[in-house]
Amino acid sequence: MALNLSSTPALPSGSDILAPFQIINLSNWKLTLPISQRDYFKSGGSSPAEILPSNENPLNIKPLNQGFSDSNYFYAVDVDKDGQVDEGIDYVVFRTPLIGGATTTNSSYVRSELRELYDWQLGESTSLANWNNEGKHRLQATLRIDKYSANDSQTVIGQIHAKDSDKALIKLQWDGVNKPIRAIINENPTSGKPFSLEFDTVGLNKFTYDIQLNENTLSINVNNTTRQLTFGEGRMSKQWDDHEFYFKAGNYAQANSASGGVFEVNFYKIAVEHSAAEVPEVLFIAGSQTLGSGDQLLVNRLKTNGYNVIVKDDNLASTADTLGKELVLISKSASSTIVSNKFAAVDAPLITWKNELYDDLGLTGEQKDVNFGSKSSQRSINILNANHQLAANLNGNVTVYSSARVVGWGAPGANAINVASVAGNVNQSALFAYEEGSSLVNGTIAQDKRVGLFLDNTSALTTNALNIFDAAVNWAVA
């Protein structure tokens, strides 16, 4: 329907001095308006008009980040009328009149709302301007609700949306003067299953929010109250991890689009940050700083899988080197005499394929060839617990060496997880582990996860062996 815009709102003094882009960095956003392309641009269809941060806007309309302003929908207010931006005082008005207008796909509501354009290039579809959840992604805002519809006083003020889902990961919603701010979370990107988390009741006062997605952890903060959720834990589906996302901020009125009211939301700040994933560090303790072919193969494997590997000679390595490390690995090439029980109590996951250290670490008893040992001329191990992550989706007799080599083994305690044995002897565990907090054979408590591996110091490892190594690393750091 065509809109009657003859009734332009009475604007506060100073509304024509600054442009919105001077208060909010709009270089990586597009603006969706509550009016159709046909009505706004005098051409196009019934979809909402969008203002881009480029010269591609119809009718020579200014780019969003170079001066666009519209007193009906989106404009800045210079409170003291000095022509200078006063942070926290001057603001941008997102105005959504409920006079019909145009709605987006899968919605019956109108909006004056920004959609983030992450790493967008001129000429590309804006639907491709998204980010994955690797690293840290943050949307911060300071705002105040100024006007609302008394009959239906709800508006969405911040979102994380997924590219290939019609379900928002989160909608942060103002529900009315006397109601708390509410985060509406969808459990699943396919089925939705929304639930709510409540925050402060802010009324018409200025408040802040901070929405972050850091790897798989969603964090929502409103006025210094924080709630956190993690994909794959509790109610949250792991399926969210397979999606790309984008932020939205503005005034998405959850009210009858033709009820005749108006929503106005004043934003003093909207800021987005994206930072690359921190590269986790692991400590690799070997017999020498100059690695043999077997150690080099595993170090390269770790690097390929995204780890920064710190190699330490066993003579020089100390417990101080484990601080801040995601994982400690002790190679077959390390000296059991030098290393001994030095790392037994470290508060970090530990994997070793030096079977002579099993007793020093409390993983087995102390008697060689009874509680730990090795078997020569082997090419395979026998998977006993195929359902465990450490089994790397393998089962039965599995070839781990391309030529006959030594398989290390241990006889771990009752609290261990036995995953694989020496071929032909189920009492000699070739792959075992302890969960954090488990009682070890020597009566101590595992300060973090511990894994004993069968590996010989060789590059003659099969794909199966490397997959088991990867599984051990992934399980230990999870």
CSV table of C-alpha atoms in Angstrom, one decimal:
chain,number,residue,atom,x,y,z
A,1,MET,CA,0.0,0.0,0.0
A,2,ALA,CA,1.2,3.5,-0.6
A,3,LEU,CA,2.2,5.4,2.5
A,4,ASN,CA,1.0,8.8,3.6
A,5,LEU,CA,4.2,10.6,4.7
A,6,SER,CA,2.8,14.1,4.6
A,7,SER,CA,2.9,14.2,8.4
A,8,THR,CA,6.6,14.6,9.0
A,9,PRO,CA,7.5,14.2,12.7
A,10,ALA,CA,8.4,17.2,14.8
A,11,LEU,CA,12.1,17.0,15.0
A,12,PRO,CA,14.2,18.0,18.1
A,13,SER,CA,16.3,21.0,17.7
A,14,GLY,CA,19.7,20.1,16.3
A,15,SER,CA,18.5,17.3,14.2
A,16,ASP,CA,19.8,18.8,11.0
A,17,ILE,CA,23.3,19.5,12.1
A,18,LEU,CA,24.9,16.1,12.2
A,19,ALA,CA,24.4,13.0,10.0
A,20,PRO,CA,24.1,9.5,11.5
A,21,PHE,CA,27.4,8.3,10.2
A,22,GLN,CA,29.2,10.9,12.3
A,23,ILE,CA,27.9,9.3,15.5
A,24,ILE,CA,27.9,5.6,14.4
A,25,ASN,CA,30.4,4.1,12.0
A,26,LEU,CA,28.1,2.9,9.2
A,27,SER,CA,30.8,1.7,6.8
A,28,ASN,CA,29.9,-2.0,7.3
A,29,TRP,CA,26.1,-1.8,7.6
A,30,LYS,CA,23.0,-1.4,5.4
A,31,LEU,CA,19.8,0.1,6.6
A,32,THR,CA,16.4,-1.5,6.2
A,33,LEU,CA,13.5,0.9,6.2
A,34,PRO,CA,9.8,0.3,7.0
A,35,ILE,CA,8.7,1.3,3.5
A,36,SER,CA,8.8,-0.5,0.2
A,37,GLN,CA,11.2,0.2,-2.6
A,38,ARG,CA,8.3,1.2,-4.8
A,39,ASP,CA,7.1,3.9,-2.3
A,40,TYR,CA,10.6,5.1,-1.3
A,41,PHE,CA,12.5,4.9,-4.6
A,42,LYS,CA,9.5,5.3,-6.9
A,43,SER,CA,10.6,2.0,-8.5
A,44,GLY,CA,11.1,-1.6,-7.5
A,45,GLY,CA,8.8,-4.0,-5.7
A,46,SER,CA,7.1,-4.4,-2.4
A,47,SER,CA,10.3,-5.4,-0.5
A,48,PRO,CA,11.6,-2.9,2.1
A,49,ALA,CA,13.9,-0.2,0.8
A,50,GLU,CA,17.5,-0.6,1.8
A,51,ILE,CA,20.2,2.0,2.0
A,52,LEU,CA,23.7,0.8,1.2
A,53,PRO,CA,27.1,2.3,2.2
A,54,SER,CA,27.9,2.9,-1.4
A,55,ASN,CA,26.9,5.0,-4.5
A,56,GLU,CA,24.6,2.2,-5.7
A,57,ASN,CA,21.5,3.7,-4.0
A,58,PRO,CA,18.7,4.8,-6.4
A,59,LEU,CA,17.8,8.4,-7.0
A,60,ASN,CA,21.4,9.5,-6.1
A,61,ILE,CA,20.5,9.0,-2.5
A,62,LYS,CA,23.6,9.5,-0.4
A,63,PRO,CA,25.5,6.4,0.9
A,64,LEU,CA,24.6,5.4,4.4
A,65,ASN,CA,28.2,6.1,5.5
A,66,GLN,CA,28.4,9.5,3.7
A,67,GLY,CA,25.5,11.5,4.9
A,68,PHE,CA,22.2,9.6,4.5
A,69,SER,CA,19.5,10.9,6.8
A,70,ASP,CA,15.7,10.8,6.7
A,71,SER,CA,13.5,12.5,9.2
A,72,ASN,CA,10.8,9.9,8.9
A,73,TYR,CA,13.1,6.9,9.8
A,74,PHE,CA,16.8,7.6,10.5
A,75,TYR,CA,18.5,10.8,11.6
A,76,ALA,CA,21.0,12.2,14.1
A,77,VAL,CA,20.5,14.7,16.9
A,78,ASP,CA,23.2,17.1,18.0
A,79,VAL,CA,22.0,17.9,21.5
A,80,ASP,CA,24.0,21.1,22.1
A,81,LYS,CA,23.9,22.1,18.4
A,82,ASP,CA,27.7,22.8,18.2
A,83,GLY,CA,28.3,20.7,15.1
A,84,GLN,CA,30.6,18.4,17.1
A,85,VAL,CA,29.9,14.8,18.2
A,86,ASP,CA,29.6,14.6,21.9
A,87,GLU,CA,30.0,10.9,22.8
A,88,GLY,CA,27.2,9.6,25.0
A,89,ILE,CA,25.1,12.7,24.4
A,90,ASP,CA,24.4,13.0,20.7
A,91,TYR,CA,22.4,10.1,19.3
A,92,VAL,CA,20.9,8.5,16.2
A,93,VAL,CA,17.1,8.0,16.0
A,94,PHE,CA,15.8,4.8,14.5
A,95,ARG,CA,12.1,5.6,13.8
A,96,THR,CA,9.5,3.0,12.9
A,97,PRO,CA,6.0,4.3,12.1
A,98,LEU,CA,3.2,1.7,12.3
A,99,ILE,CA,1.4,3.0,9.2
A,100,GLY,CA,1.5,-0.1,7.0
A,101,GLY,CA,4.9,-0.2,5.3
A,102,ALA,CA,6.9,-3.1,4.0
A,103,THR,CA,8.1,-6.3,5.8
A,104,THR,CA,11.0,-8.6,5.1
A,105,THR,CA,10.6,-12.3,4.2
A,106,ASN,CA,9.4,-14.5,7.1
A,107,SER,CA,8.3,-11.4,9.0
A,108,SER,CA,5.0,-9.5,9.5
A,109,TYR,CA,6.7,-6.6,11.3
A,110,VAL,CA,8.3,-3.4,10.0
A,111,ARG,CA,11.7,-2.1,11.0
A,112,SER,CA,14.3,0.7,10.8
A,113,GLU,CA,17.2,-1.6,11.4
A,114,LEU,CA,20.9,-2.0,10.5
A,115,ARG,CA,22.1,-5.3,9.0
A,116,GLU,CA,25.9,-5.9,9.3
A,117,LEU,CA,27.9,-6.3,6.1
A,118,TYR,CA,31.0,-8.2,7.2
A,119,ASP,CA,33.9,-8.0,4.7
A,120,TRP,CA,31.4,-6.8,2.0
A,121,GLN,CA,32.7,-5.7,-1.3
A,122,LEU,CA,30.9,-3.3,-3.7
A,123,GLY,CA,29.0,-5.3,-6.3
A,124,GLU,CA,28.6,-8.4,-4.1
A,125,SER,CA,25.3,-9.7,-2.8
A,126,THR,CA,24.9,-8.4,0.8
A,127,SER,CA,23.5,-11.8,1.7
A,128,LEU,CA,27.1,-13.1,1.5
A,129,ALA,CA,28.5,-10.6,4.0
A,130,ASN,CA,28.6,-12.9,7.0
A,131,TRP,CA,31.1,-14.4,9.5
A,132,ASN,CA,31.6,-17.8,11.1
A,133,ASN,CA,31.9,-18.2,14.8
A,134,GLU,CA,35.7,-18.8,14.9
A,135,GLY,CA,37.3,-16.1,16.9
A,136,LYS,CA,35.4,-13.4,18.8
A,137,HIS,CA,32.5,-11.3,17.5
A,138,ARG,CA,31.0,-8.5,19.5
A,139,LEU,CA,28.2,-6.0,19.2
A,140,GLN,CA,28.0,-3.2,21.8
A,141,ALA,CA,25.3,-0.5,22.0
A,142,THR,CA,24.1,2.3,24.3
A,143,LEU,CA,20.5,3.3,23.7
A,144,ARG,CA,17.2,4.5,25.1
A,145,ILE,CA,13.6,3.8,24.1
A,146,ASP,CA,11.9,7.2,23.4
A,147,LYS,CA,8.6,6.3,21.9
A,148,TYR,CA,6.6,3.1,21.7
A,149,SER,CA,3.2,1.8,20.9
A,150,ALA,CA,1.1,1.6,24.1
A,151,ASN,CA,-1.0,-1.3,22.7
A,152,ASP,CA,1.9,-3.5,21.8
A,153,SER,CA,5.1,-2.2,23.4
A,154,GLN,CA,7.8,-4.6,22.1
A,155,THR,CA,10.8,-3.9,19.8
A,156,VAL,CA,13.9,-5.9,19.0
A,157,ILE,CA,17.0,-3.8,19.5
A,158,GLY,CA,19.9,-6.2,18.7
A,159,GLN,CA,20.3,-9.6,17.0
A,160,ILE,CA,22.6,-12.3,15.8
A,161,HIS,CA,21.1,-13.9,12.7
A,162,ALA,CA,22.2,-17.0,10.8
A,163,LYS,CA,22.6,-16.8,7.0
A,164,ASP,CA,20.9,-20.1,6.2
A,165,SER,CA,18.2,-20.2,8.9
A,166,ASP,CA,15.0,-18.2,9.3
A,167,LYS,CA,15.6,-18.5,13.1
A,168,ALA,CA,17.7,-15.8,14.8
A,169,LEU,CA,20.3,-17.2,17.2
A,170,ILE,CA,19.3,-14.3,19.6
A,171,LYS,CA,16.9,-11.4,19.6
A,172,LEU,CA,17.4,-8.9,22.3
A,173,GLN,CA,14.0,-7.3,23.0
A,174,TRP,CA,12.6,-4.4,25.0
A,175,ASP,CA,9.2,-5.5,26.2
A,176,GLY,CA,7.8,-2.4,27.7
A,177,VAL,CA,8.3,0.2,30.4
A,178,ASN,CA,7.6,-2.1,33.3
A,179,LYS,CA,9.1,-5.3,31.9
A,180,PRO,CA,12.6,-6.6,31.9
A,181,ILE,CA,14.8,-6.7,28.8
A,182,ARG,CA,14.5,-10.2,27.3
A,183,ALA,CA,16.9,-12.2,25.2
A,184,ILE,CA,15.0,-14.6,23.0
A,185,ILE,CA,17.2,-17.6,22.1
A,186,ASN,CA,16.5,-20.3,19.6
A,187,GLU,CA,17.8,-23.7,20.7
A,188,ASN,CA,18.1,-25.0,17.2
A,189,PRO,CA,18.6,-23.3,13.8
A,190,THR,CA,16.0,-25.6,12.2
A,191,SER,CA,13.3,-26.2,14.7
A,192,GLY,CA,13.8,-23.0,16.7
A,193,LYS,CA,12.4,-24.0,20.1
A,194,PRO,CA,12.8,-20.4,21.6
A,195,PHE,CA,13.4,-19.7,25.2
A,196,SER,CA,14.0,-16.5,27.1
A,197,LEU,CA,16.6,-15.0,29.5
A,198,GLU,CA,15.5,-11.9,31.5
A,199,PHE,CA,17.7,-8.9,32.4
A,200,ASP,CA,17.1,-5.5,34.0
A,201,THR,CA,13.9,-3.5,33.7
A,202,VAL,CA,15.2,-0.3,32.1
A,203,GLY,CA,12.0,1.6,31.3
A,204,LEU,CA,12.8,4.7,29.3
A,205,ASN,CA,16.2,5.1,30.8
A,206,LYS,CA,19.5,4.8,28.9
A,207,PHE,CA,21.1,1.4,29.0
A,208,THR,CA,23.8,-0.7,27.4
A,209,TYR,CA,24.0,-4.2,25.9
A,210,ASP,CA,27.0,-6.3,24.8
A,211,ILE,CA,26.3,-9.4,22.7
A,212,GLN,CA,29.3,-11.7,21.9
A,213,LEU,CA,29.8,-14.9,20.1
A,214,ASN,CA,33.3,-16.3,21.0
A,215,GLU,CA,33.8,-19.7,19.2
A,216,ASN,CA,30.8,-21.7,20.5
A,217,THR,CA,30.0,-19.5,23.5
A,218,LEU,CA,27.2,-16.9,23.3
A,219,SER,CA,27.4,-14.1,25.9
A,220,ILE,CA,24.7,-11.5,26.5
A,221,ASN,CA,25.3,-8.6,28.9
A,222,VAL,CA,22.7,-6.0,29.7
A,223,ASN,CA,23.7,-3.3,32.2
A,224,ASN,CA,26.5,-5.5,33.6
A,225,THR,CA,24.4,-8.6,34.0
A,226,THR,CA,25.7,-11.4,31.9
A,227,ARG,CA,24.3,-14.7,30.7
A,228,GLN,CA,26.2,-17.4,28.8
A,229,LEU,CA,25.3,-20.3,26.6
A,230,THR,CA,27.4,-22.8,24.7
A,231,PHE,CA,26.6,-24.7,21.5
A,232,GLY,CA,26.2,-28.4,22.2
A,233,GLU,CA,25.6,-27.9,25.9
A,234,GLY,CA,22.3,-27.7,27.8
A,235,ARG,CA,19.5,-26.6,25.6
A,236,MET,CA,21.7,-25.3,22.8
A,237,SER,CA,22.1,-27.4,19.6
A,238,LYS,CA,25.5,-28.1,18.2
A,239,GLN,CA,24.0,-27.4,14.8
A,240,TRP,CA,24.5,-23.7,15.3
A,241,ASP,CA,28.3,-24.3,14.9
A,242,ASP,CA,27.7,-25.0,11.2
A,243,HIS,CA,26.3,-21.6,10.4
A,244,GLU,CA,27.5,-18.2,9.3
A,245,PHE,CA,26.2,-15.1,11.2
A,246,TYR,CA,25.7,-11.4,11.1
A,247,PHE,CA,24.7,-8.7,13.6
A,248,LYS,CA,21.6,-6.5,13.4
A,249,ALA,CA,20.8,-3.4,15.5
A,250,GLY,CA,18.0,-0.9,15.5
A,251,ASN,CA,14.3,-0.7,16.0
A,252,TYR,CA,12.4,-3.8,14.8
A,253,ALA,CA,8.9,-3.1,16.2
A,254,GLN,CA,7.0,-6.3,17.3
A,255,ALA,CA,3.7,-4.6,16.8
A,256,ASN,CA,0.9,-4.5,14.3
A,257,SER,CA,2.5,-2.7,11.4
A,258,ALA,CA,-0.7,-0.7,10.6
A,259,SER,CA,-1.8,0.2,14.2
A,260,GLY,CA,-1.0,3.8,13.8
A,261,GLY,CA,1.6,4.1,16.5
A,262,VAL,CA,5.3,4.8,16.3
A,263,PHE,CA,8.5,3.4,17.9
A,264,GLU,CA,11.6,5.6,18.3
A,265,VAL,CA,14.8,4.2,19.7
A,266,ASN,CA,17.8,6.6,20.3
A,267,PHE,CA,21.2,4.9,19.9
A,268,TYR,CA,24.2,6.7,21.4
A,269,LYS,CA,26.6,4.0,20.3
A,270,ILE,CA,26.7,1.0,18.1
A,271,ALA,CA,30.1,-0.7,17.7
A,272,VAL,CA,31.2,-4.0,16.3
A,273,GLU,CA,34.4,-5.9,16.8
A,274,HIS,CA,35.7,-9.0,15.1
A,275,SER,CA,39.0,-10.7,16.1
A,276,ALA,CA,40.6,-13.8,14.9
A,277,ALA,CA,40.6,-16.9,16.9
A,278,GLU,CA,43.5,-17.1,19.4
A,279,VAL,CA,45.9,-19.8,18.3
A,280,PRO,CA,46.2,-22.3,21.2
A,281,GLU,CA,49.7,-23.2,22.3
A,282,VAL,CA,50.8,-26.7,23.2
A,283,LEU,CA,54.1,-27.8,24.8
A,284,PHE,CA,55.9,-30.6,23.1
A,285,ILE,CA,58.7,-32.1,25.2
A,286,ALA,CA,61.3,-34.2,23.3
A,287,GLY,CA,64.7,-35.6,23.7
A,288,SER,CA,66.3,-32.8,21.7
A,289,GLN,CA,65.3,-29.5,20.2
A,290,THR,CA,66.4,-31.0,16.9
A,291,LEU,CA,63.5,-33.3,16.2
A,292,GLY,CA,63.7,-36.8,14.8
A,293,SER,CA,61.4,-37.7,11.9
A,294,GLY,CA,58.7,-39.2,14.2
A,295,ASP,CA,58.5,-36.2,16.4
A,296,GLN,CA,58.6,-33.8,13.4
A,297,LEU,CA,55.6,-35.7,11.9
A,298,LEU,CA,53.5,-35.2,15.0
A,299,VAL,CA,54.6,-31.5,15.4
A,300,ASN,CA,53.6,-30.9,11.8
A,301,ARG,CA,50.3,-32.6,12.5
A,302,LEU,CA,49.6,-30.3,15.4
A,303,LYS,CA,50.4,-27.2,13.4
A,304,THR,CA,48.2,-28.3,10.6
A,305,ASN,CA,45.4,-28.7,13.1
A,306,GLY,CA,45.8,-25.1,14.2
A,307,TYR,CA,48.1,-25.3,17.2
A,308,ASN,CA,51.2,-23.2,17.9
A,309,VAL,CA,53.7,-25.8,19.0
A,310,ILE,CA,56.4,-24.9,21.6
A,311,VAL,CA,59.1,-27.6,21.4
A,312,LYS,CA,61.3,-28.0,24.6
A,313,ASP,CA,64.3,-30.2,25.2
A,314,ASP,CA,63.6,-32.5,28.1
A,315,ASN,CA,66.7,-31.0,29.9
A,316,LEU,CA,65.3,-27.5,29.7
A,317,ALA,CA,61.5,-28.1,30.1
A,318,SER,CA,60.0,-27.1,33.4
A,319,THR,CA,56.5,-26.9,34.9
A,320,ALA,CA,56.6,-23.1,34.3
A,321,ASP,CA,56.6,-23.9,30.6
A,322,THR,CA,53.1,-25.5,31.0
A,323,LEU,CA,51.4,-22.3,32.1
A,324,GLY,CA,48.9,-21.0,29.6
A,325,LYS,CA,49.3,-24.1,27.4
A,326,GLU,CA,46.3,-25.9,26.0
A,327,LEU,CA,48.1,-29.2,26.2
A,328,VAL,CA,51.3,-30.9,27.3
A,329,LEU,CA,52.8,-33.7,25.2
A,330,ILE,CA,55.7,-35.8,26.2
A,331,SER,CA,57.4,-37.7,23.4
A,332,LYS,CA,58.9,-41.2,23.3
A,333,SER,CA,62.2,-39.5,22.6
A,334,ALA,CA,62.2,-37.8,26.0
A,335,SER,CA,64.3,-39.3,28.8
A,336,SER,CA,62.3,-40.9,31.6
A,337,THR,CA,65.2,-40.2,34.0
A,338,ILE,CA,65.3,-36.5,33.2
A,339,VAL,CA,61.5,-36.0,33.0
A,340,SER,CA,60.6,-38.4,35.9
A,341,ASN,CA,57.5,-37.1,37.8
A,342,LYS,CA,58.2,-33.4,37.0
A,343,PHE,CA,54.9,-32.9,35.1
A,344,ALA,CA,52.7,-35.3,37.2
A,345,ALA,CA,50.7,-32.5,38.9
A,346,VAL,CA,50.5,-30.0,36.0
A,347,ASP,CA,47.1,-28.3,35.7
A,348,ALA,CA,46.8,-29.0,32.0
A,349,PRO,CA,45.8,-32.0,29.8
A,350,LEU,CA,48.8,-34.3,29.3
A,351,ILE,CA,49.4,-36.9,26.6
A,352,THR,CA,52.5,-39.2,26.6
A,353,TRP,CA,53.7,-42.1,24.5
A,354,LYS,CA,56.7,-42.6,26.8
A,355,ASN,CA,55.5,-45.7,28.5
A,356,GLU,CA,58.5,-45.6,31.0
A,357,LEU,CA,56.8,-42.4,32.4
A,358,TYR,CA,53.5,-44.1,33.2
A,359,ASP,CA,54.5,-44.9,36.7
A,360,ASP,CA,56.1,-41.5,37.3
A,361,LEU,CA,52.8,-39.8,36.3
A,362,GLY,CA,50.7,-42.2,38.5
A,363,LEU,CA,49.0,-43.7,35.5
A,364,THR,CA,50.2,-47.3,36.3
A,365,GLY,CA,52.1,-49.2,39.0
A,366,GLU,CA,55.9,-49.1,39.2
A,367,GLN,CA,57.0,-52.5,38.0
A,368,LYS,CA,58.4,-52.6,34.5
A,369,ASP,CA,57.0,-55.4,32.2
A,370,VAL,CA,54.2,-55.9,34.8
A,371,ASN,CA,52.6,-52.5,35.1
A,372,PHE,CA,54.0,-51.0,31.9
A,373,GLY,CA,56.2,-52.1,29.0
A,374,SER,CA,56.5,-52.5,25.3
A,375,LYS,CA,56.0,-55.2,22.7
A,376,SER,CA,58.2,-55.3,19.6
A,377,SER,CA,57.5,-56.4,16.0
A,378,GLN,CA,54.0,-55.1,16.0
A,379,ARG,CA,52.0,-53.4,13.3
A,380,SER,CA,48.5,-53.2,14.8
A,381,ILE,CA,46.5,-52.6,18.0
A,382,ASN,CA,43.0,-53.9,19.0
A,383,ILE,CA,40.3,-51.3,19.6
A,384,LEU,CA,38.2,-52.4,22.7
A,385,ASN,CA,35.9,-49.4,23.1
A,386,ALA,CA,34.9,-48.3,19.6
A,387,ASN,CA,32.3,-45.9,21.0
A,388,HIS,CA,34.8,-43.7,22.8
A,389,GLN,CA,36.1,-40.5,21.1
A,390,LEU,CA,39.7,-41.7,21.5
A,391,ALA,CA,39.0,-44.7,19.2
A,392,ALA,CA,38.7,-42.2,16.2
A,393,ASN,CA,35.8,-44.1,14.8
A,394,LEU,CA,37.9,-47.3,14.4
A,395,ASN,CA,37.1,-50.8,15.5
A,396,GLY,CA,38.7,-54.2,15.9
A,397,ASN,CA,42.2,-54.9,14.8
A,398,VAL,CA,43.7,-51.6,13.4
A,399,THR,CA,47.0,-51.2,11.5
A,400,VAL,CA,49.0,-48.4,13.0
A,401,TYR,CA,52.5,-48.9,11.6
A,402,SER,CA,53.5,-49.4,8.0
A,403,SER,CA,56.3,-51.6,9.1
A,404,ALA,CA,56.9,-53.7,12.3
A,405,ARG,CA,57.5,-51.4,15.3
A,406,VAL,CA,57.2,-51.2,19.1
A,407,VAL,CA,53.8,-50.8,20.8
A,408,GLY,CA,54.0,-49.2,24.2
A,409,TRP,CA,51.5,-50.4,26.8
A,410,GLY,CA,50.4,-49.9,30.4
A,411,ALA,CA,48.2,-51.6,33.0
A,412,PRO,CA,46.2,-48.6,34.2
A,413,GLY,CA,44.1,-48.4,37.4
A,414,ALA,CA,40.4,-49.1,37.9
A,415,ASN,CA,39.4,-45.5,37.1
A,416,ALA,CA,41.0,-45.4,33.7
A,417,ILE,CA,39.2,-45.6,30.3
A,418,ASN,CA,40.6,-48.5,28.3
A,419,VAL,CA,40.2,-47.9,24.6
A,420,ALA,CA,42.7,-50.2,22.9
A,421,SER,CA,45.1,-53.1,23.7
A,422,VAL,CA,48.2,-54.7,22.4
A,423,ALA,CA,47.1,-57.2,19.7
A,424,GLY,CA,46.4,-60.5,21.5
A,425,ASN,CA,46.6,-59.3,25.1
A,426,VAL,CA,43.7,-57.3,26.5
A,427,ASN,CA,45.5,-56.8,29.8
A,428,GLN,CA,48.1,-54.6,28.1
A,429,SER,CA,46.4,-51.3,27.3
A,430,ALA,CA,47.9,-49.5,24.2
A,431,LEU,CA,45.5,-46.5,24.5
A,432,PHE,CA,44.0,-45.4,27.8
A,433,ALA,CA,43.0,-42.2,29.6
A,434,TYR,CA,41.9,-40.7,32.9
A,435,GLU,CA,39.3,-37.9,33.2
A,436,GLU,CA,40.1,-34.8,35.2
A,437,GLY,CA,39.6,-35.5,38.9
A,438,SER,CA,40.0,-39.2,38.7
A,439,SER,CA,42.0,-41.1,41.3
A,440,LEU,CA,45.3,-42.4,39.9
A,441,VAL,CA,47.1,-45.6,40.8
A,442,ASN,CA,49.5,-43.8,43.2
A,443,GLY,CA,46.6,-42.2,45.1
A,444,THR,CA,46.9,-38.7,43.6
A,445,ILE,CA,44.2,-36.9,41.7
A,446,ALA,CA,44.5,-36.2,38.0
A,447,GLN,CA,44.7,-32.4,37.8
A,448,ASP,CA,43.4,-32.6,34.2
A,449,LYS,CA,42.9,-35.2,31.5
A,450,ARG,CA,45.7,-37.8,31.1
A,451,VAL,CA,46.3,-40.0,28.0
A,452,GLY,CA,48.7,-42.9,27.5
A,453,LEU,CA,49.5,-43.7,23.8
A,454,PHE,CA,51.1,-46.7,22.2
A,455,LEU,CA,53.2,-44.7,19.7
A,456,ASP,CA,56.8,-45.5,18.8
A,457,ASN,CA,59.3,-42.8,17.9
A,458,THR,CA,58.8,-43.3,14.2
A,459,SER,CA,57.5,-41.7,11.0
A,460,ALA,CA,56.1,-45.1,9.9
A,461,LEU,CA,52.6,-44.1,11.3
A,462,THR,CA,49.6,-45.0,9.2
A,463,THR,CA,46.6,-42.8,8.7
A,464,ASN,CA,44.8,-44.8,11.5
A,465,ALA,CA,47.6,-43.9,13.9
A,466,LEU,CA,47.5,-40.3,13.0
A,467,ASN,CA,43.7,-40.2,13.4
A,468,ILE,CA,44.1,-41.7,16.9
A,469,PHE,CA,46.7,-39.1,17.7
A,470,ASP,CA,44.3,-36.4,16.6
A,471,ALA,CA,41.4,-37.9,18.6
A,472,ALA,CA,43.6,-38.0,21.7
A,473,VAL,CA,44.4,-34.3,21.3
A,474,ASN,CA,40.8,-33.4,20.6
A,475,TRP,CA,39.5,-35.3,23.6
A,476,ALA,CA,42.2,-34.0,25.9
A,477,VAL,CA,41.6,-30.3,25.1
A,478,ALA,CA,37.8,-30.5,25.1
